[in-house]
Short mmCIF file of C-alpha atoms in Angstrom, two decimals:
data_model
loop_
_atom_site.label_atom_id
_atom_site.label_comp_id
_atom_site.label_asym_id
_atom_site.label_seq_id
_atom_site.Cartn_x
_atom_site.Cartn_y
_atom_site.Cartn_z
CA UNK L 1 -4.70 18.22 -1.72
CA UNK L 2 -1.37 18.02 -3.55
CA UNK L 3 1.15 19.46 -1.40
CA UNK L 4 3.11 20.66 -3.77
CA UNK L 5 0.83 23.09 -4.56
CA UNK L 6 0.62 24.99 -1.15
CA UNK L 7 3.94 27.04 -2.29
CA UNK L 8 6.64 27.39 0.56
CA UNK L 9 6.14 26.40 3.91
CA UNK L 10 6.49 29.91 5.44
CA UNK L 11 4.51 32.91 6.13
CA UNK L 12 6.10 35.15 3.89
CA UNK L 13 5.00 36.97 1.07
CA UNK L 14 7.71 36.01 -1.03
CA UNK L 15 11.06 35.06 -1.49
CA UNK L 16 12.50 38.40 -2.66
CA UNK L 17 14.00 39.08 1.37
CA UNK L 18 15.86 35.99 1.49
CA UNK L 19 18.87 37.81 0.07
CA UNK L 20 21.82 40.03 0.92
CA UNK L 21 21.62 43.68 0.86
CA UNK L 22 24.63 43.72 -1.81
CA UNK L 23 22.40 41.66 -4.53
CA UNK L 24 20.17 44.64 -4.85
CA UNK L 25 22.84 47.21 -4.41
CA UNK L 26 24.98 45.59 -7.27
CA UNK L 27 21.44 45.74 -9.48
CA UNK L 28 21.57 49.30 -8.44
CA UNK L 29 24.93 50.40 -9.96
CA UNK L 30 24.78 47.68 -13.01
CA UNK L 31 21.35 49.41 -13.76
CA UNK L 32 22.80 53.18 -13.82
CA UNK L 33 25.92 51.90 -15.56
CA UNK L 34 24.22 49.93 -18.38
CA UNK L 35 25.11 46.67 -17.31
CA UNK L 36 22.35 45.30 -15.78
CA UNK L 37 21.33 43.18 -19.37
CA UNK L 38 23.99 41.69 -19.67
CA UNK L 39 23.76 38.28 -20.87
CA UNK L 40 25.56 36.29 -17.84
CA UNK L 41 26.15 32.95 -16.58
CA UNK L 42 26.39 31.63 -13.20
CA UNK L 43 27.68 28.73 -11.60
CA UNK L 44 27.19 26.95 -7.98
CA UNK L 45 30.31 24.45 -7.16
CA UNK L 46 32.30 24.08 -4.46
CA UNK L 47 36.42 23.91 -3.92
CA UNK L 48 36.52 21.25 -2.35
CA UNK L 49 34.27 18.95 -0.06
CA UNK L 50 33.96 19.19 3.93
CA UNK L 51 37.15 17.05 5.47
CA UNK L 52 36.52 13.31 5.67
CA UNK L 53 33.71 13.12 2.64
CA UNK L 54 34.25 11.20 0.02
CA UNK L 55 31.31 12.61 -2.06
CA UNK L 56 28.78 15.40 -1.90
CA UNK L 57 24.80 15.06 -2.76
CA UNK L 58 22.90 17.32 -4.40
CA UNK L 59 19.58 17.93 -2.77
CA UNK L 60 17.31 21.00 -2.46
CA UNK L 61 17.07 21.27 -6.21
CA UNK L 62 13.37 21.21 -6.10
CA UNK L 63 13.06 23.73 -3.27
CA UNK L 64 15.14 25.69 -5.05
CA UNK L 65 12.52 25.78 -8.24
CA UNK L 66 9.53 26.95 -5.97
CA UNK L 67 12.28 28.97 -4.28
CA UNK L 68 12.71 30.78 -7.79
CA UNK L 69 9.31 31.09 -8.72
CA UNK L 70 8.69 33.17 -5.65
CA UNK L 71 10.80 35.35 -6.16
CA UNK L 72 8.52 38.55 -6.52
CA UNK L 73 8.74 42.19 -5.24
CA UNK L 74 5.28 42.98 -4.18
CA UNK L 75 4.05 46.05 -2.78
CA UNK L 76 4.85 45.27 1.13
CA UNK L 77 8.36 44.19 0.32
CA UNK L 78 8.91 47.28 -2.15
CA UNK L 79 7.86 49.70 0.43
CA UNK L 80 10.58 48.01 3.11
CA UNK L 81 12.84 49.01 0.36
CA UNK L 82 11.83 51.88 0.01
CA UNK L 83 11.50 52.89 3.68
CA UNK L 84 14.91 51.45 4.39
CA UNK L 85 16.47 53.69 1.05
CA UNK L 86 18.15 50.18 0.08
CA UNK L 87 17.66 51.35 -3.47
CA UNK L 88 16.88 54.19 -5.58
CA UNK L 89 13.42 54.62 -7.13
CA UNK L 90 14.64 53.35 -10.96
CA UNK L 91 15.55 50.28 -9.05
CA UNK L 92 12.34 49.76 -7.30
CA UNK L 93 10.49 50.04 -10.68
CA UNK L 94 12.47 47.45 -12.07
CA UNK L 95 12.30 45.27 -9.66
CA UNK L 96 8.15 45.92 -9.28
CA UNK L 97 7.87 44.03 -12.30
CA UNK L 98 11.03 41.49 -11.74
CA UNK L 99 10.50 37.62 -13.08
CA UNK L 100 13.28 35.32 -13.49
CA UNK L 101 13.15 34.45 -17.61
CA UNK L 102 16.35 32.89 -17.86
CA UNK L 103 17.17 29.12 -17.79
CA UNK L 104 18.72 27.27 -15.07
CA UNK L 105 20.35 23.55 -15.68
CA UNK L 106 21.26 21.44 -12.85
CA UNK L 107 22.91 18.13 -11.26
CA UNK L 108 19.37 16.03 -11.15
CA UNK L 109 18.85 16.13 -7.31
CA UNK L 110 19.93 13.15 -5.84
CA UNK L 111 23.24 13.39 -7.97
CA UNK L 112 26.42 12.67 -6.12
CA UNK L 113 29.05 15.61 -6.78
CA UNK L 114 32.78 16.46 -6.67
CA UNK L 115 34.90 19.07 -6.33
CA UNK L 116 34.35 21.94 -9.18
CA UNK L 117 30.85 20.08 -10.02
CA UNK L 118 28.75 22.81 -11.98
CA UNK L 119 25.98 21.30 -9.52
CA UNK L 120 23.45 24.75 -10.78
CA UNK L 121 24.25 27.17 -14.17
CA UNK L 122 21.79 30.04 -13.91
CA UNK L 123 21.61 32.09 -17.14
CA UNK L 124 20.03 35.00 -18.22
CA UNK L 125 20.69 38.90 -17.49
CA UNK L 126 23.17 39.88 -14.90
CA UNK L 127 20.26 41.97 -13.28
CA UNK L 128 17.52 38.89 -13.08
CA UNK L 129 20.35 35.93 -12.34
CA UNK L 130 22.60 38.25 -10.02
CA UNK L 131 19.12 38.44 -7.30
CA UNK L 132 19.12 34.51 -6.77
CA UNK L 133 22.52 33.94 -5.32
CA UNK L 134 21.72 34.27 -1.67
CA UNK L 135 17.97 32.20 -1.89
CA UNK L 136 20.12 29.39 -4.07
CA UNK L 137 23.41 28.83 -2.07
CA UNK L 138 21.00 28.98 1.35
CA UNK L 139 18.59 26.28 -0.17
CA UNK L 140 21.69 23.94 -1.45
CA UNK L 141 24.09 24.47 1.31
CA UNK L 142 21.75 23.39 3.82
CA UNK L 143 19.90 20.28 2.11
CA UNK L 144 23.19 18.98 0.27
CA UNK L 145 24.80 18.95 3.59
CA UNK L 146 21.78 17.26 5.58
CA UNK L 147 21.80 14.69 2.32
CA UNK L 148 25.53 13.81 2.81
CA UNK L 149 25.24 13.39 6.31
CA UNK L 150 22.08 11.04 5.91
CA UNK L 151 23.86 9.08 2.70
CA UNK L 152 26.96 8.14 5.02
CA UNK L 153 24.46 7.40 7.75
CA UNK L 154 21.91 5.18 5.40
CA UNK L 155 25.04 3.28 3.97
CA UNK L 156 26.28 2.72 7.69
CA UNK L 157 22.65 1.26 8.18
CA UNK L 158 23.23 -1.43 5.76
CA UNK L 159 19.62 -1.46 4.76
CA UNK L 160 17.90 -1.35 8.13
CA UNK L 161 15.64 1.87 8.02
CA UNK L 162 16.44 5.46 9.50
CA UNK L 163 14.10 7.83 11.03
CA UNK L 164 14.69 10.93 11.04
CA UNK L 165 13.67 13.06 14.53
CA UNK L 166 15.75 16.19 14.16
CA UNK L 167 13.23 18.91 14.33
CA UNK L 168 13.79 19.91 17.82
CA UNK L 169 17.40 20.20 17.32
CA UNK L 170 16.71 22.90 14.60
CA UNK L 171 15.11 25.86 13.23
CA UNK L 172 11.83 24.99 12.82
CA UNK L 173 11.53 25.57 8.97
CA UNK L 174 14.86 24.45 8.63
CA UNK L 175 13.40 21.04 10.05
CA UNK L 176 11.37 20.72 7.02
CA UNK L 177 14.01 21.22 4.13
CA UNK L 178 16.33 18.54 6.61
CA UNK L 179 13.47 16.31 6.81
CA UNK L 180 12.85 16.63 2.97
CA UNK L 181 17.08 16.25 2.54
CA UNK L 182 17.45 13.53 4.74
CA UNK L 183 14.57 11.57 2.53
CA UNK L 184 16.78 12.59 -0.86
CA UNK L 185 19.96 11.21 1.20
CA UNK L 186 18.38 7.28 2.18
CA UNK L 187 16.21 7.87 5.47
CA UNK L 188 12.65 5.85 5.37
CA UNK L 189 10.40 8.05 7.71
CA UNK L 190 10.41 11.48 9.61
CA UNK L 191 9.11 12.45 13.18
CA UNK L 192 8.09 16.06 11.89
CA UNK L 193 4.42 16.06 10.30
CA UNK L 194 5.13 19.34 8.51
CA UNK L 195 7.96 17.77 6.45
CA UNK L 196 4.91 14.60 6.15
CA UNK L 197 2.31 17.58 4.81
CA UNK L 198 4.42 19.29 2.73
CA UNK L 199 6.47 16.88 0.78
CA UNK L 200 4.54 13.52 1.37
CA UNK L 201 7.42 11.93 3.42
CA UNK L 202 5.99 8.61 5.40
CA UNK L 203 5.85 9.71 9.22
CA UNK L 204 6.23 7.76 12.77
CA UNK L 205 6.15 8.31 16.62
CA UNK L 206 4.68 6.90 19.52
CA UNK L 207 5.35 7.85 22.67
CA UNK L 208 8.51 9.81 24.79
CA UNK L 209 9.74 8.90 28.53
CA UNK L 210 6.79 11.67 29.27
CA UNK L 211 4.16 9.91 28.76
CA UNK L 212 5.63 6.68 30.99
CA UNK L 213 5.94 9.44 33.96
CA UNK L 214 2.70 10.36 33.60
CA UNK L 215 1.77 7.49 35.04
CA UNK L 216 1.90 6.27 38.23
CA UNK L 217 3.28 2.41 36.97
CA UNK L 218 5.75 1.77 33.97
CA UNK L 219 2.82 -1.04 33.22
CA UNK L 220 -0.22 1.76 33.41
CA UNK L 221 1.46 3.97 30.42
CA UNK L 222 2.29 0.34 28.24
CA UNK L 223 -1.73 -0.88 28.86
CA UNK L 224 -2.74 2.75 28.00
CA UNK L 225 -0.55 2.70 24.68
CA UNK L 226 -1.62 -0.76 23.61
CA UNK L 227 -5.20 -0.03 24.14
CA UNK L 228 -4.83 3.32 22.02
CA UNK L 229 -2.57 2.55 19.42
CA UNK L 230 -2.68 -1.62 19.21
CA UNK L 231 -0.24 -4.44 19.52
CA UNK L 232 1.66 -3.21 16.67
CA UNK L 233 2.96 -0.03 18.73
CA UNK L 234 6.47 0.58 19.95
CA UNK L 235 6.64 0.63 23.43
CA UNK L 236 9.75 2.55 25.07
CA UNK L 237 11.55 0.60 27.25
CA UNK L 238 14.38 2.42 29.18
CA UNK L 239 12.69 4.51 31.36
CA UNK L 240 13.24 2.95 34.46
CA UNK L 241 14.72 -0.50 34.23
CA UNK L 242 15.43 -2.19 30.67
CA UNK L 243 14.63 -5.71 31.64
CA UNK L 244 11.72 -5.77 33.81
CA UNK L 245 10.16 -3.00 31.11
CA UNK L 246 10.48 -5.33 28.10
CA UNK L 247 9.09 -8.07 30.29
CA UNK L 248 5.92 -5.95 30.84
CA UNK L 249 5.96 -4.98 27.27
CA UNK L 250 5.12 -8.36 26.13
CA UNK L 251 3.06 -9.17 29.01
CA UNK L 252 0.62 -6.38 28.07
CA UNK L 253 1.04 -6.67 24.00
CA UNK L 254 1.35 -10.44 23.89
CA UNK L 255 3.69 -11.73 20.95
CA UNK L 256 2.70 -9.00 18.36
CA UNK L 257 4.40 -6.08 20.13
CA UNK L 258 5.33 -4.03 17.13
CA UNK L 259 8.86 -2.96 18.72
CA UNK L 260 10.78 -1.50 21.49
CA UNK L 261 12.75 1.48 21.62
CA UNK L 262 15.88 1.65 23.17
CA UNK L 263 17.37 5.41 24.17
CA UNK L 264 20.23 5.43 26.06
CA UNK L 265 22.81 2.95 27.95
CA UNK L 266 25.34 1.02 26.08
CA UNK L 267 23.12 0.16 22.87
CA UNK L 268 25.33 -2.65 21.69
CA UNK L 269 24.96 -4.74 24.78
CA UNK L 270 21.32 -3.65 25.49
CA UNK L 271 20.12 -4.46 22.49
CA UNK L 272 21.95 -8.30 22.21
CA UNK L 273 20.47 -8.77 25.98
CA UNK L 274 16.93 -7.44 25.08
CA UNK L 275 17.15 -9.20 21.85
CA UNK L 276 17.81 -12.34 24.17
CA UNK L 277 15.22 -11.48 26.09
CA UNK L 278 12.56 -10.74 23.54
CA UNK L 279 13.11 -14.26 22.05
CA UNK L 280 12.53 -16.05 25.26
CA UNK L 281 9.93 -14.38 25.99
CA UNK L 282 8.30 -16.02 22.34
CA UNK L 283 8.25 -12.27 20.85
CA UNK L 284 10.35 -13.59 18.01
CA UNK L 285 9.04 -10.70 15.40
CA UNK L 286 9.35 -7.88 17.66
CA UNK L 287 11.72 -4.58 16.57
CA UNK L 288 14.51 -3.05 18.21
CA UNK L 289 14.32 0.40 17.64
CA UNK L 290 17.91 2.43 18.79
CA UNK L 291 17.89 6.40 19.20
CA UNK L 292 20.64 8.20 21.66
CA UNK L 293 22.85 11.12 19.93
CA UNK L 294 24.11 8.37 16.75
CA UNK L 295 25.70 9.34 14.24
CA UNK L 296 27.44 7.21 10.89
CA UNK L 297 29.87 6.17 13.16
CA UNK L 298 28.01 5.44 15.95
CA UNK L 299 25.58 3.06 13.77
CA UNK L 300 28.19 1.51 12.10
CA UNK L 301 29.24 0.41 15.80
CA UNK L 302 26.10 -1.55 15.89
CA UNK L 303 26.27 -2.82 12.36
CA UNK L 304 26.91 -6.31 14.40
CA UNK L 305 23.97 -5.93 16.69
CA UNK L 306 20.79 -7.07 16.38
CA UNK L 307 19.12 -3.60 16.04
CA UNK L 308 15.97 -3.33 12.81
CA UNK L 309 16.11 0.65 13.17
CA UNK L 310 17.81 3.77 13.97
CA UNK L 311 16.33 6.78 14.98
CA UNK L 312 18.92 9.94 14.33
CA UNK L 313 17.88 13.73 15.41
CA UNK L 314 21.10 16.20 16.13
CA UNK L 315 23.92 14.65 14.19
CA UNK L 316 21.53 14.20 11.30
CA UNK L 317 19.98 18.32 10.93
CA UNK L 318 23.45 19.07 11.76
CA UNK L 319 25.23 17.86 8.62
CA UNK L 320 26.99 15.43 11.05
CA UNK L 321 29.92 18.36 12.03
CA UNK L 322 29.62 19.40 8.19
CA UNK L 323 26.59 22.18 8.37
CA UNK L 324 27.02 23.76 5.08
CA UNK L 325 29.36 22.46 1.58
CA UNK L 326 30.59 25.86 1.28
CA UNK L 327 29.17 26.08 -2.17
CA UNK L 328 29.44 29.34 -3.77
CA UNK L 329 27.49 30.89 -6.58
CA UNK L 330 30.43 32.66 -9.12
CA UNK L 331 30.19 34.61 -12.23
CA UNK L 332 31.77 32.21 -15.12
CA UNK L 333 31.01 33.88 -18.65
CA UNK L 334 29.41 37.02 -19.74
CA UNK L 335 28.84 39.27 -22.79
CA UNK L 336 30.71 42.65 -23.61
CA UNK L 337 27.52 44.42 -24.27
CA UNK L 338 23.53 44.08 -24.01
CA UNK L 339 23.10 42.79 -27.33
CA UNK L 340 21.66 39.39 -27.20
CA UNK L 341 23.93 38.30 -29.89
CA UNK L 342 27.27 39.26 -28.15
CA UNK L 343 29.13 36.14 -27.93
CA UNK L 344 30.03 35.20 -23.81
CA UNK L 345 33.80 35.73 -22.51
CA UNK L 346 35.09 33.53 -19.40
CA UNK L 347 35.62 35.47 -16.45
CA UNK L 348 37.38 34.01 -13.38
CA UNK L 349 37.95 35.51 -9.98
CA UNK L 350 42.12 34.90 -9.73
CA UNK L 351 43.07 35.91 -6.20
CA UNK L 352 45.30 34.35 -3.82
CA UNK L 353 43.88 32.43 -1.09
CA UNK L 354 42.36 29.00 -2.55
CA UNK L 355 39.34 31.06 -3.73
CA UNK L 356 40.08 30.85 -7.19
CA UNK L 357 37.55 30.09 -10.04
CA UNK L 358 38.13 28.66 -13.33
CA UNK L 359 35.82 30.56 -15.92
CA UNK L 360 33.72 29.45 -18.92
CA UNK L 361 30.04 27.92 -19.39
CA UNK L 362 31.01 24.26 -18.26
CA UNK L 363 29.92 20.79 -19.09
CA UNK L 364 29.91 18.11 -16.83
CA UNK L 365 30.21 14.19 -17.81
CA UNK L 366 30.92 10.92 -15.42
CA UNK L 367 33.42 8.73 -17.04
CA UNK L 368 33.10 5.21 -15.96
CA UNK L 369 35.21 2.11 -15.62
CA UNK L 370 34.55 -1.15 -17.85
CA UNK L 371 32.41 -2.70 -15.14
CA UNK L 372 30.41 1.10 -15.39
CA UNK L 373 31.83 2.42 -11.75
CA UNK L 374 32.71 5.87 -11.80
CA UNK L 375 36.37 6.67 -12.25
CA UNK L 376 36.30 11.14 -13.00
CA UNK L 377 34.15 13.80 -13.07
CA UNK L 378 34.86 15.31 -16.18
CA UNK L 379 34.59 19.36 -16.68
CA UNK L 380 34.83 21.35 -19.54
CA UNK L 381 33.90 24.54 -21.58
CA UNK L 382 34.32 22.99 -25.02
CA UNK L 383 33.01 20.24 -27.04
CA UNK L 384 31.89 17.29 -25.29
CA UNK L 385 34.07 14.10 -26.14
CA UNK L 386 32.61 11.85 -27.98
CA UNK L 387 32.43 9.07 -25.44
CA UNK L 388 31.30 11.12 -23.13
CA UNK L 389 27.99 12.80 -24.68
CA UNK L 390 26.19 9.67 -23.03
CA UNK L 391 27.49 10.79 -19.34
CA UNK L 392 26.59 13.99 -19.65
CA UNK L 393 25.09 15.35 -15.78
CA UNK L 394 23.04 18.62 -16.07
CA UNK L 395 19.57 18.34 -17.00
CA UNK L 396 17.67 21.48 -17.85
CA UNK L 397 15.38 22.89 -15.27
CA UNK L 398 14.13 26.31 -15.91
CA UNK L 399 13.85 27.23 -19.67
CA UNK L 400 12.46 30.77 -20.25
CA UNK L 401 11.61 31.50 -16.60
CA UNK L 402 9.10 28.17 -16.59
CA UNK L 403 10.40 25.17 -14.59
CA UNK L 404 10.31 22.47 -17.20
CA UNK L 405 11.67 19.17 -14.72
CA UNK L 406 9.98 19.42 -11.61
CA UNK L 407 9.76 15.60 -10.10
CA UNK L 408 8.52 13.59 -6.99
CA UNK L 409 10.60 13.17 -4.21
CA UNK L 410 11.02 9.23 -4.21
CA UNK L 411 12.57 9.76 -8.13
CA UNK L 412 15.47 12.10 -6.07
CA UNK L 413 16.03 9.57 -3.37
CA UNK L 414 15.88 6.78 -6.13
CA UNK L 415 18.57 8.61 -8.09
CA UNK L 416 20.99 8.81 -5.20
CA UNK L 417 21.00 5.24 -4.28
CA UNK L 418 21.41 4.24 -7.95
CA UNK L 419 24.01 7.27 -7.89
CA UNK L 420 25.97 5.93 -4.67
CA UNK L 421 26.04 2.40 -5.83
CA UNK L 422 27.76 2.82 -9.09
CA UNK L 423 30.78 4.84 -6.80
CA UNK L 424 33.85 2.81 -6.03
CA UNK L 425 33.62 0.94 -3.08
CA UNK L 426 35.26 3.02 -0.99
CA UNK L 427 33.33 5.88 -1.19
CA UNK L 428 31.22 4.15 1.87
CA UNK L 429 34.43 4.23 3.78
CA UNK L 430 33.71 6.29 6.74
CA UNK L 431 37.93 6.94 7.69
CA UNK L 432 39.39 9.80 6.76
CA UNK L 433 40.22 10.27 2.51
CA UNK L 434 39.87 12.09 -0.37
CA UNK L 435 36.82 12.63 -3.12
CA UNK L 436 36.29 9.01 -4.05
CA UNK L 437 37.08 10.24 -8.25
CA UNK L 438 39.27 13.11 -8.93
CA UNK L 439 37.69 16.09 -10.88
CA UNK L 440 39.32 16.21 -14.37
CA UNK L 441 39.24 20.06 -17.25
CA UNK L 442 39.14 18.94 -20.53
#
């Protein structure tokens, strides 16, 4: 089975609900008032990025395609409207035979991103563009925020793998599209077997202090382990007391112990004493394996210690104190009349409060340096410089209502480490600082 064909991973009957009520009100009114065909363009960005980050990562991008396609009004979902009086009858009929036909262009997921990045441009009618805001800034605030967190955490790592065990910490569909994020943003594996189902992500776990209390002797629950699940396993090792459990561990598994997991206590000095311990004991090859509440900074900490893995849950599905990116999905350019030749005006929302929008159908391009490190991200409405055609960042996704660049997941993860390595240096810098590049309008 290919899992991308099961669809979403929920037990709905479409993606139509996953709105606000004012999307289908707004339909409403455009519809009587003859604006509803409109020929419209949307774009997601955000202001500015969450305090502290450096850079932002797009992720959810292919969530949001199957998100998209979807998004139907069958007969159970038009009768709630109907039964509810959300909207009037010549809105239900439109919407009975609704089908996004536009074309969407996008930041690649896996992209990196800066303030006023045009990271999604939706185009098409008001009416059929308008209905997506809600499903698209839920889908990309969520995953670009897990992705940030688990970018700054996989750069912290150095290398050494992450797993990611979040799922009880969070909804439990949310734990997929984190699980699925987290992969985009540098983790290796994932605890949660729906995010392994559904998007093919590598998947671990052994055993939990649990199982070592079910038994009446730390030694009993290691023997049963080994004898289950091989030599190779990861035995827990905290449960009671650190030392005399790792001694036990290699007692019982011999040499080829797979690992030991450490989970709580000061990791820094645990580890360097069961590290010390392991090697005296002739267990030269066997894993450390840290979990405990870390965090970027927290595994930074160890960066020094002889840990081969991190294990990261709450921090990690919580965007690391940065939930959402605050992305927002604004009207930049639209026609004056229905007429598919009507040329497209800016538009701009120009209130006071730092919620201002700068209008126009944008482009966006990276310049780089001369040793090809990104320097700006470069916005504009009108031609493309010449030296900058070749650093052009959208990609077209959804031309004519089909989805046209639908990839595996390993090409988005692939992307972002390519992505984060050709940043200045200090983008890794986990202090306190501004985007790493300014955002430039041309």
């Amino acid at each position: 089975m290919n899992p991308a064909d099961l669809g979403l991973p929920v037990d709905v009957p479409s993606t139509a609900l996953f709105t606000d009520q004012y999307e289908l009100t707004m339909l409403q009114a455009a519809l009587a008032g003859g604006t509803a065909e409109r020929r419209s363009v949307f774009e997601v960005f955000t202001r500015r990025l969450p305090e502290g980050r450096r850079y932002g990562v797009v992720a959810g991008t292919g969530r949001v395609l199957d998100a998209v396609e979807n998004f139907r009004f069958d007969a159970d979902v038009l009768g709630f409207l109907r039964e509810r009086a959300i909207v009037d009858e010549p809105t239900l009929e439109w919407l009975a035979s609704y089908r996004f036909r536009g074309d969407i262009w996008g930041y690649p997921e896996g992209e990196v991103y800066f303030p006023g990045s045009p990271v999604l441009r939706v185009e098409g009618s008001f009416a059929e563009c308008v209905l997506l805001e809600t499903v698209v800034l839920s889908i990309l605030n969520h995953d670009s925020a897990i992705a940030a967190a688990a970018s700054r955490m996989s750069s912290a790592a150095g290398g050494r793998p992450l797993i990611e065990m979040g799922a009880r910490r969070t909804h439990e569909l949310a734990a997929v599209g984190a699980s699925r994020a987290a992969y985009v943003g540098g983790f290796t594996t994932t605890s949660d077997l729906a995010a392994g189902f559904r998007y093919g992500i590598p998947t671990v776990g052994t055993s939990a202090h649990a199982f070592t209390l079910l038994h009446d002797h730390e030694r009993d629950a290691f023997q049963a382990q080994v004898d289950s699940l091989g030599r190779g396993t990861t035995l827990l090792v905290d449960t009671y007391d650190v030392a005399e459990a790792v001694r036990t561990a290699v007692e019982i598994a011999g040499p080829e112990l797979g690992a030991v997991r450490i989970d709580s206590g000061d990791l820094l000095l645990v580890a360097h004493r069961v590290r010390q311990q392991l090697d005296e004991l002739g267990a030269t090859a066997t894993r450390i394996v840290v979990t405990s509440d870390l965090d970027e900074y927290a595994i930074a900490s160890l960066a020094a210690a002889p840990v081969d893995a991190y294990g990261v849950g709450t921090q990690l599905v919580t965007g690391s104190g940065h939930p959402t990116c605050s992305m927002v999905y604004k009207l930049v350019a639209r026609a004056e009349s229905a007429d598919p030749k009507a040329p497209l005006v800016p538009v701009a929302k120009r209130s006071t409060g730092g919620k201002t929008s700068i209008g126009g159908r944008k482009w966006a391009a990276r310049r780089r340096d001369e040793r090809g490190f990104a320097e700006a991200e470069v916005l504009g409405t009108g031609p493309v410089p010449a030296d900058l055609v070749d650093q052009q960042l959208l990609v077209e996704l959804v031309k004519g209502g089909q989805v046209v660049s639908r990839e595996p997941l390993d090409a988005a993860r692939d992307r972002h480490a390519a992505a984060r390595a050709r940043l200045p240096l200090s983008a890794t810098q986990l202090s306190r600082g501004e985007a790493v590049i300014p955002t430039e309008y041309v």
